Short mmCIF file of C-alpha atoms in Angstrom, two decimals:
data_model
loop_
_atom_site.label_atom_id
_atom_site.label_comp_id
_atom_site.label_asym_id
_atom_site.label_seq_id
_atom_site.Cartn_x
_atom_site.Cartn_y
_atom_site.Cartn_z
CA MET A 214 52.04 54.15 4.41
CA TRP A 215 49.68 51.75 6.13
CA ARG A 216 46.99 50.03 4.08
CA THR A 217 43.35 50.42 5.07
CA PRO A 218 41.14 47.28 5.46
CA LEU A 219 39.18 48.12 2.32
CA GLN A 220 42.28 48.67 0.19
CA PRO A 221 42.95 45.68 -2.14
CA ILE A 222 46.17 43.74 -1.68
CA LYS A 223 48.39 42.36 -4.38
CA ALA A 224 48.29 38.76 -5.52
CA TRP A 225 51.93 38.02 -4.70
CA ALA A 226 51.48 39.28 -1.15
CA LEU A 227 48.42 37.07 -0.70
CA GLN A 228 50.30 34.06 -2.08
CA THR A 229 53.12 34.45 0.45
CA HIS A 230 50.86 34.82 3.47
CA ARG A 231 48.35 32.04 2.65
CA SER A 232 48.29 29.07 4.98
CA HIS A 233 48.65 25.50 3.72
CA ARG A 234 44.95 24.91 4.58
CA PHE A 235 43.81 27.63 2.15
CA ARG A 236 46.13 26.96 -0.81
CA HIS A 237 43.41 25.28 -2.89
CA LEU A 238 41.17 28.39 -2.72
CA PRO A 239 41.24 30.87 -5.63
CA LEU A 240 42.84 34.25 -5.12
CA ALA A 241 40.50 36.97 -3.89
CA SER A 242 40.63 40.70 -4.15
CA THR A 243 40.21 41.39 -0.43
CA GLU A 244 41.04 39.66 2.83
CA ASN A 245 37.36 39.51 3.80
CA GLN A 246 36.52 37.44 0.74
CA VAL A 247 39.34 35.02 1.52
CA PHE A 248 38.04 34.61 5.08
CA ARG A 249 34.47 33.98 3.87
CA GLN A 250 35.59 31.37 1.33
CA SER A 251 37.69 29.56 3.91
CA GLN A 252 34.82 29.46 6.40
CA ARG A 253 32.32 28.27 3.80
CA GLY A 254 34.64 25.66 2.33
CA PHE A 255 35.87 24.00 5.52
CA PHE A 256 33.14 24.31 8.11
CA ALA A 257 29.68 25.22 6.88
CA SER A 258 29.36 22.84 3.90
CA LYS A 259 30.55 19.73 5.74
CA TRP A 260 28.24 20.13 8.73
CA GLN A 261 25.33 21.21 6.59
CA LYS A 262 25.73 18.02 4.59
CA ARG A 263 25.83 15.87 7.72
CA LEU A 264 22.84 17.65 9.19
CA GLY A 265 20.95 17.13 5.96
CA HIS A 266 21.53 13.37 6.16
CA LEU A 267 20.29 13.31 9.74
CA LEU A 268 17.13 15.28 8.97
CA GLU A 269 16.38 13.41 5.74
CA GLY A 270 14.43 10.72 7.58
CA ARG A 271 12.31 13.32 9.38
CA ARG A 272 11.23 15.14 6.25
CA ARG A 273 7.78 13.97 5.21
CA PRO A 274 6.12 14.67 1.87
CA PRO A 275 3.10 16.97 1.96
CA ALA A 276 -0.28 15.32 2.34
CA PRO A 277 -1.97 14.83 -1.04
CA ASP A 278 -5.27 16.45 -1.89
CA VAL A 279 -7.86 13.69 -1.63
CA PRO A 280 -11.12 14.54 -3.46
CA ASP A 281 -14.48 13.92 -1.85
CA LYS A 282 -16.07 12.06 -4.77
CA GLU A 283 -14.99 10.35 -7.98
CA GLN A 284 -16.50 8.76 -11.08
CA LEU A 285 -15.46 5.27 -12.17
CA THR A 286 -15.82 3.33 -15.42
CA ASN A 287 -16.41 -0.34 -16.15
CA ASP A 288 -13.89 -1.00 -18.93
CA PHE A 289 -14.07 -4.81 -18.77
CA GLY A 290 -17.86 -5.02 -18.88
CA ILE A 291 -18.20 -6.99 -15.65
CA LYS A 292 -21.76 -7.63 -14.52
CA PRO A 293 -22.71 -7.93 -10.85
CA CYS A 294 -24.24 -11.20 -9.70
CA LYS A 295 -26.22 -12.41 -6.72
CA PRO A 296 -24.45 -14.82 -4.38
CA VAL A 297 -25.72 -18.37 -4.14
CA LEU A 298 -24.87 -21.24 -1.83
CA GLY A 299 -21.16 -21.93 -2.30
CA SER A 300 -20.22 -18.56 -3.85
CA LYS A 301 -16.70 -17.54 -2.88
CA ARG A 302 -15.06 -14.24 -3.75
CA THR A 303 -11.36 -13.72 -4.31
CA GLY A 304 -9.07 -12.29 -1.67
CA VAL A 305 -6.50 -9.53 -2.18
CA LEU A 306 -2.82 -8.89 -1.54
CA ALA A 307 -1.68 -5.75 0.28
CA TYR A 308 1.41 -4.12 1.72
CA LYS A 309 1.42 -3.44 5.46
CA ILE A 310 2.19 0.28 5.84
CA GLY A 311 2.00 0.78 9.61
CA CYS A 312 -0.27 1.58 12.56
CA MET A 313 -2.09 4.76 13.54
CA SER A 314 -5.06 5.97 15.58
CA LEU A 315 -8.41 7.16 14.25
CA TRP A 316 -11.49 8.56 15.98
CA ASP A 317 -15.12 7.99 15.07
CA GLU A 318 -18.04 10.44 15.29
CA TRP A 319 -18.55 9.74 19.01
CA GLY A 320 -14.90 10.47 19.79
CA VAL A 321 -13.91 6.85 20.44
CA LYS A 322 -10.27 6.11 19.62
CA HIS A 323 -9.54 3.11 17.39
CA MET A 324 -6.12 1.58 16.77
CA VAL A 325 -5.91 0.62 13.08
CA THR A 326 -3.33 -0.89 10.73
CA VAL A 327 -3.00 0.71 7.29
CA CYS A 328 -2.57 -1.55 4.24
CA GLN A 329 -2.21 -0.54 0.60
CA LEU A 330 -3.33 -2.40 -2.51
CA ASP A 331 -0.51 -1.21 -4.77
CA ARG A 332 -1.22 -1.95 -8.46
CA LEU A 333 -3.14 -5.13 -7.71
CA HIS A 334 -4.15 -6.82 -10.99
CA VAL A 335 -5.60 -10.14 -12.04
CA VAL A 336 -2.72 -11.90 -13.80
CA GLN A 337 -4.28 -15.23 -14.72
CA SER A 338 -7.64 -16.99 -14.46
CA MET A 339 -7.73 -20.74 -13.78
CA THR A 340 -10.75 -22.69 -15.09
CA LEU A 341 -11.97 -26.26 -14.77
CA GLN A 342 -11.65 -26.96 -18.49
CA LYS A 343 -8.04 -25.81 -18.77
CA ASN A 344 -6.49 -26.20 -15.32
CA GLY A 345 -8.82 -28.56 -13.48
CA TYR A 346 -9.69 -26.06 -10.72
CA GLU A 347 -11.06 -22.54 -10.39
CA ALA A 348 -8.82 -19.82 -9.02
CA LEU A 349 -7.49 -16.34 -9.69
CA GLN A 350 -3.80 -15.42 -9.73
CA LEU A 351 -3.21 -11.86 -8.47
CA GLY A 352 -0.07 -9.75 -8.76
CA LEU A 353 0.95 -6.95 -6.38
CA GLY A 354 3.40 -4.07 -6.70
CA TYR A 355 6.22 -3.73 -9.22
CA ARG A 356 9.44 -5.59 -9.91
CA SER A 357 12.25 -4.98 -12.36
CA ILE A 358 11.85 -6.89 -15.60
CA HIS A 359 15.50 -8.01 -15.37
CA ARG A 360 14.63 -10.17 -12.35
CA LEU A 361 11.95 -12.17 -14.18
CA SER A 362 12.13 -15.26 -16.34
CA ARG A 363 10.79 -15.38 -19.88
CA PRO A 364 7.69 -17.43 -19.00
CA GLU A 365 6.77 -14.88 -16.32
CA ILE A 366 7.26 -12.00 -18.74
CA GLY A 367 5.01 -13.75 -21.25
CA THR A 368 2.30 -14.19 -18.61
CA TYR A 369 2.35 -10.48 -17.78
CA MET A 370 2.35 -9.48 -21.45
CA LYS A 371 -0.64 -11.72 -22.12
CA ALA A 372 -2.54 -10.14 -19.21
CA GLY A 373 -1.53 -6.62 -20.27
CA VAL A 374 -0.03 -5.65 -16.89
CA GLY A 375 3.43 -4.74 -15.66
CA PRO A 376 5.86 -7.04 -13.83
CA LYS A 377 4.73 -7.80 -10.29
CA HIS A 378 6.63 -8.07 -7.02
CA HIS A 379 4.45 -10.78 -5.46
CA LYS A 380 1.93 -13.28 -6.85
CA CYS A 381 -0.62 -15.49 -5.15
CA GLU A 382 -3.61 -17.66 -6.08
CA PHE A 383 -7.05 -17.49 -4.46
CA ARG A 384 -9.61 -20.24 -4.93
CA VAL A 385 -12.94 -18.86 -6.13
CA SER A 386 -16.26 -20.17 -7.39
CA SER A 387 -17.27 -20.17 -11.05
CA ASP A 388 -19.54 -17.12 -10.70
CA CYS A 389 -16.70 -15.03 -9.18
CA LEU A 390 -14.09 -15.48 -11.93
CA LEU A 391 -12.60 -12.19 -13.19
CA PRO A 392 -10.86 -11.40 -16.51
CA PRO A 393 -7.05 -11.00 -16.58
CA GLY A 394 -5.82 -7.41 -16.50
CA LEU A 395 -8.55 -6.17 -14.14
CA GLU A 396 -7.31 -3.93 -11.32
CA LEU A 397 -8.85 -4.57 -7.91
CA SER A 398 -9.43 -1.69 -5.49
CA VAL A 399 -10.28 -1.38 -1.82
CA ARG A 400 -13.96 -1.09 -2.77
CA HIS A 401 -13.85 -4.88 -2.93
CA PHE A 402 -14.48 -4.71 0.85
CA VAL A 403 -17.17 -2.87 2.80
CA PRO A 404 -16.44 -0.86 5.99
CA GLY A 405 -17.74 -2.78 8.99
CA GLN A 406 -16.98 -6.16 7.39
CA TRP A 407 -14.98 -8.85 9.18
CA VAL A 408 -12.06 -10.31 7.21
CA PHE A 409 -9.25 -12.83 7.64
CA VAL A 410 -5.70 -11.42 7.44
CA SER A 411 -2.87 -13.92 7.07
CA GLY A 412 0.85 -13.26 7.02
CA TRP A 413 4.19 -14.15 8.61
CA SER A 414 4.97 -12.92 12.11
CA LYS A 415 8.16 -11.06 12.98
CA GLY A 416 11.37 -12.93 13.74
CA ARG A 417 12.15 -12.58 17.46
CA GLY A 418 15.42 -14.49 17.66
CA TYR A 419 16.38 -17.12 20.23
CA HIS A 420 14.09 -17.25 23.28
CA GLY A 421 13.37 -19.54 26.19
CA VAL A 422 10.26 -21.59 26.81
CA MET A 423 8.54 -18.86 28.84
CA LYS A 424 8.86 -16.27 26.08
CA ARG A 425 8.40 -18.68 23.18
CA TRP A 426 5.62 -20.97 24.44
CA GLY A 427 4.21 -19.14 27.46
CA PHE A 428 5.40 -21.55 30.16
CA SER A 429 4.68 -20.41 33.71
CA GLY A 430 8.20 -21.21 34.93
CA GLY A 431 9.36 -22.58 38.25
CA GLY A 432 8.55 -21.37 41.74
CA SER A 433 10.52 -19.12 44.05
CA ASP A 434 13.51 -19.99 46.21
CA PHE A 435 11.28 -20.27 49.26
CA HIS A 436 9.39 -23.25 47.80
CA GLY A 437 12.26 -25.56 46.96
CA HIS A 438 13.28 -24.24 43.51
CA LYS A 439 16.95 -23.43 43.17
CA LYS A 440 18.39 -22.00 39.92
CA SER A 441 15.45 -23.32 37.87
CA HIS A 442 13.03 -20.39 37.72
CA ARG A 443 12.76 -20.10 33.91
CA SER A 444 13.76 -23.60 32.83
CA ALA A 445 11.57 -25.99 30.85
CA GLY A 446 11.56 -28.69 33.51
CA SER A 447 11.26 -32.36 32.63
CA LEU A 448 11.63 -33.25 28.94
CA GLY A 449 10.37 -36.84 29.08
CA GLN A 450 8.85 -39.53 31.27
CA ARG A 451 9.85 -42.70 33.07
CA GLY A 452 10.12 -45.93 31.14
CA ILE A 453 10.82 -44.46 27.67
CA GLY A 454 14.22 -42.81 27.45
CA LYS A 455 13.49 -40.44 24.57
CA VAL A 456 12.29 -36.91 23.81
CA TRP A 457 9.23 -36.93 21.56
CA VAL A 458 9.24 -35.04 18.28
CA GLY A 459 7.52 -31.66 18.60
CA LYS A 460 8.42 -31.12 22.25
CA LYS A 461 8.14 -27.45 23.17
CA MET A 462 11.66 -26.28 23.95
CA ALA A 463 13.76 -23.14 23.74
CA GLY A 464 14.75 -22.01 20.25
CA HIS A 465 14.20 -19.50 17.50
CA LYS A 466 10.86 -17.69 17.75
CA GLY A 467 9.27 -16.65 14.46
CA PRO A 468 8.67 -15.93 11.68
CA ASP A 469 5.61 -18.20 11.75
CA PRO A 470 2.42 -18.18 9.65
CA ARG A 471 -0.40 -16.35 11.42
CA CYS A 472 -4.04 -15.63 10.62
CA VAL A 473 -6.06 -13.06 12.58
CA ASN A 474 -9.57 -11.65 12.46
CA ALA A 475 -9.86 -7.96 11.64
CA LYS A 476 -12.65 -5.50 11.00
CA VAL A 477 -12.58 -2.98 8.16
CA PHE A 478 -12.79 0.48 9.70
CA ARG A 479 -12.24 2.75 6.67
CA ILE A 480 -11.33 2.60 2.99
CA GLU A 481 -9.83 5.27 0.73
CA SER A 482 -10.03 4.52 -2.97
CA THR A 483 -7.73 7.30 -4.25
CA ARG A 484 -4.59 5.78 -2.71
CA ASN A 485 -6.10 2.28 -2.34
CA LEU A 486 -5.74 2.31 1.45
CA ILE A 487 -7.66 0.02 3.76
CA PHE A 488 -7.71 0.61 7.52
CA LEU A 489 -8.15 -2.55 9.61
CA LYS A 490 -8.80 -2.58 13.35
CA GLY A 491 -6.13 -4.19 15.50
CA ALA A 492 -2.60 -5.43 14.88
CA LEU A 493 -1.57 -7.54 11.89
CA PRO A 494 1.36 -9.98 11.60
CA GLY A 495 4.55 -8.99 9.82
CA TYR A 496 6.95 -6.09 9.45
CA LYS A 497 6.25 -2.75 7.81
CA GLY A 498 6.31 -3.34 4.07
CA SER A 499 5.50 -7.05 4.30
CA VAL A 500 2.80 -8.66 2.17
CA VAL A 501 -0.44 -9.84 3.79
CA LYS A 502 -3.47 -11.67 2.39
CA ILE A 503 -6.93 -10.26 3.07
CA SER A 504 -9.98 -12.42 2.36
CA ASP A 505 -13.60 -12.68 3.44
CA ALA A 506 -14.19 -14.21 6.86
CA ARG A 507 -15.40 -17.82 7.00
CA GLY A 508 -16.97 -20.04 9.63
CA LYS A 509 -18.43 -18.48 12.75
CA THR A 510 -16.81 -15.12 11.99
CA ALA A 511 -18.72 -14.92 8.70
CA LEU A 512 -22.00 -14.81 10.66
CA LYS A 513 -21.09 -11.27 11.73
CA ASN A 514 -21.33 -10.16 8.08
CA ASN A 515 -24.92 -11.29 7.54
CA HIS A 516 -26.21 -7.71 7.77
CA ILE A 517 -23.70 -6.47 5.14
CA ARG A 518 -24.29 -6.78 1.41
CA LEU A 519 -20.96 -7.67 -0.19
CA PRO A 520 -20.37 -6.89 -3.90
CA TYR A 521 -20.18 -10.05 -6.04
CA PRO A 522 -17.90 -10.89 -7.82
CA THR A 523 -16.25 -7.54 -6.98
CA PHE A 524 -17.20 -3.88 -6.93
CA VAL A 525 -18.75 -2.95 -10.30
CA PRO A 526 -19.18 0.83 -10.80
CA VAL A 527 -22.13 2.39 -12.58
CA PRO A 528 -21.06 4.94 -15.24
CA GLY A 529 -21.97 8.52 -14.45
CA VAL A 530 -22.43 7.96 -10.71
CA GLU A 531 -20.22 9.80 -8.20
CA TYR A 532 -18.92 7.60 -5.39
CA PRO A 533 -17.40 8.91 -2.14
CA VAL A 534 -13.66 8.41 -1.95
CA THR A 535 -13.42 7.85 1.82
CA ILE A 536 -15.97 5.54 3.45
CA GLN A 537 -15.91 4.79 7.18
CA GLU A 538 -17.73 2.30 9.33
CA PRO A 539 -21.05 3.74 10.58
CA PRO A 540 -20.87 4.70 14.27
CA PRO A 541 -23.07 3.02 16.88
CA GLN A 542 -26.46 4.61 17.40
CA ARG A 543 -26.03 4.84 21.16
CA ASP A 544 -23.43 7.10 22.75
CA PRO A 545 -20.71 4.80 24.18
CA PHE A 546 -19.86 7.38 26.87
CA LEU A 547 -23.46 7.61 28.13
CA TYR A 548 -23.64 5.39 31.20
CA PRO A 549 -27.00 4.67 32.88
CA GLU A 550 -27.38 6.44 36.20
CA GLN A 551 -28.02 3.93 38.97
CA PRO A 552 -28.69 5.38 42.43
CA LEU A 553 -26.82 3.91 45.36
CA TYR A 554 -30.02 3.47 47.38
CA GLN A 555 -33.46 2.60 46.07
CA PRO A 556 -36.40 4.75 47.27
CA ASN A 557 -38.09 1.79 48.98
CA ASP A 558 -35.00 0.74 50.94
#
C-alpha cells in the first residue's frame, strides 16, 4: 500500500534516508517539515545575516522630536556683564559631524558644516593669583575612567564633571572667567556672527610640488621641456652648493594646523548643534576650536550684541530652540531690469 504525502513516516525510515547534510537536524513528523528546516538552516539564515551586515550602515535612527521653545535655569548664579576694552570671551570645543545643505527664507542654498558641543564643561579656572595667568580649561565628550591618571580623575571630581575625551585652554579676561562645572551650550554664539575655526587638515599622503605647494609646473614639449612637466625645477643657485632649509619640495601633505573664517548660520540648543557656513579642516569626528573672530574680521560683528561672559538665561522665559541667521531684506533673485537701448539713443 502506497503512503500518501500527508501520512506520517516512521523515525527509523527517516533516519536511513537522511543525507549527511541534514543529520544535525531533529527528526520531524513529516517530509515537508524536514524540507522547511533544511532550507531555513542552510540558506535563508546565512544570507539574511550577511544582508543584515550590509544594510546596517544604511539604517538611520529616526529624527528626534525637537521642541520649538524651552526654559532654562541659571544654577551657578552667573551675572551678565558689559564688555569693556580688552574683554575676551572663551572659545569652545566641538566635534565635526559633517556637511549638509540648508535653505533660507528666500530659497538660497547654503553649504554648512555641522558641529556638536558634546558635554562641554568648564573643568578648571586659571587666575592671576594662583596660576599667574587667566584662562579657562574646557573638557569635551567622554572617555573611559580607566584611561585616565589619578591627577586627572581628581581634577574632574573637583569640578563635578565626568571624564573628558579632549581638553584645551582658552585665554580670557578677568571679567569673563566662569566657575568650574558649568556646561557651555551653542547659545554662546549668535547666528550671523563671524568666528575663527581652527583644526588639523586631513592627511593626503605623498604628493608632488604641484599638488602640495601649487607649483605651475613646466611647459609643454613644444617649448623645450622634455620629461619635466611636473618637476620642481632648480633646487638651489650658483655659487652656494646647498639646499636651504624649508625649501618647498615633494613630500607628505598634511595633516597641518589650519584656521579659517566661518559664519554662524544656525544653532540648535536641544542637541547642541552649530551650523557654520563653508568647509572646516579635519575629518568627520575630529575636534575643532571655535572662538570669536579677531582683527579685521571682528569688525563684521559690530552690529551683533554678543553675550558676555556667556549666555545667561532668565528664569521663567521661553527661548526658541532653533535660531537661524536673519535673511537679507532684499530678494537676492530680483535683478534690476536694464533696457538694452536707452530712450534717447
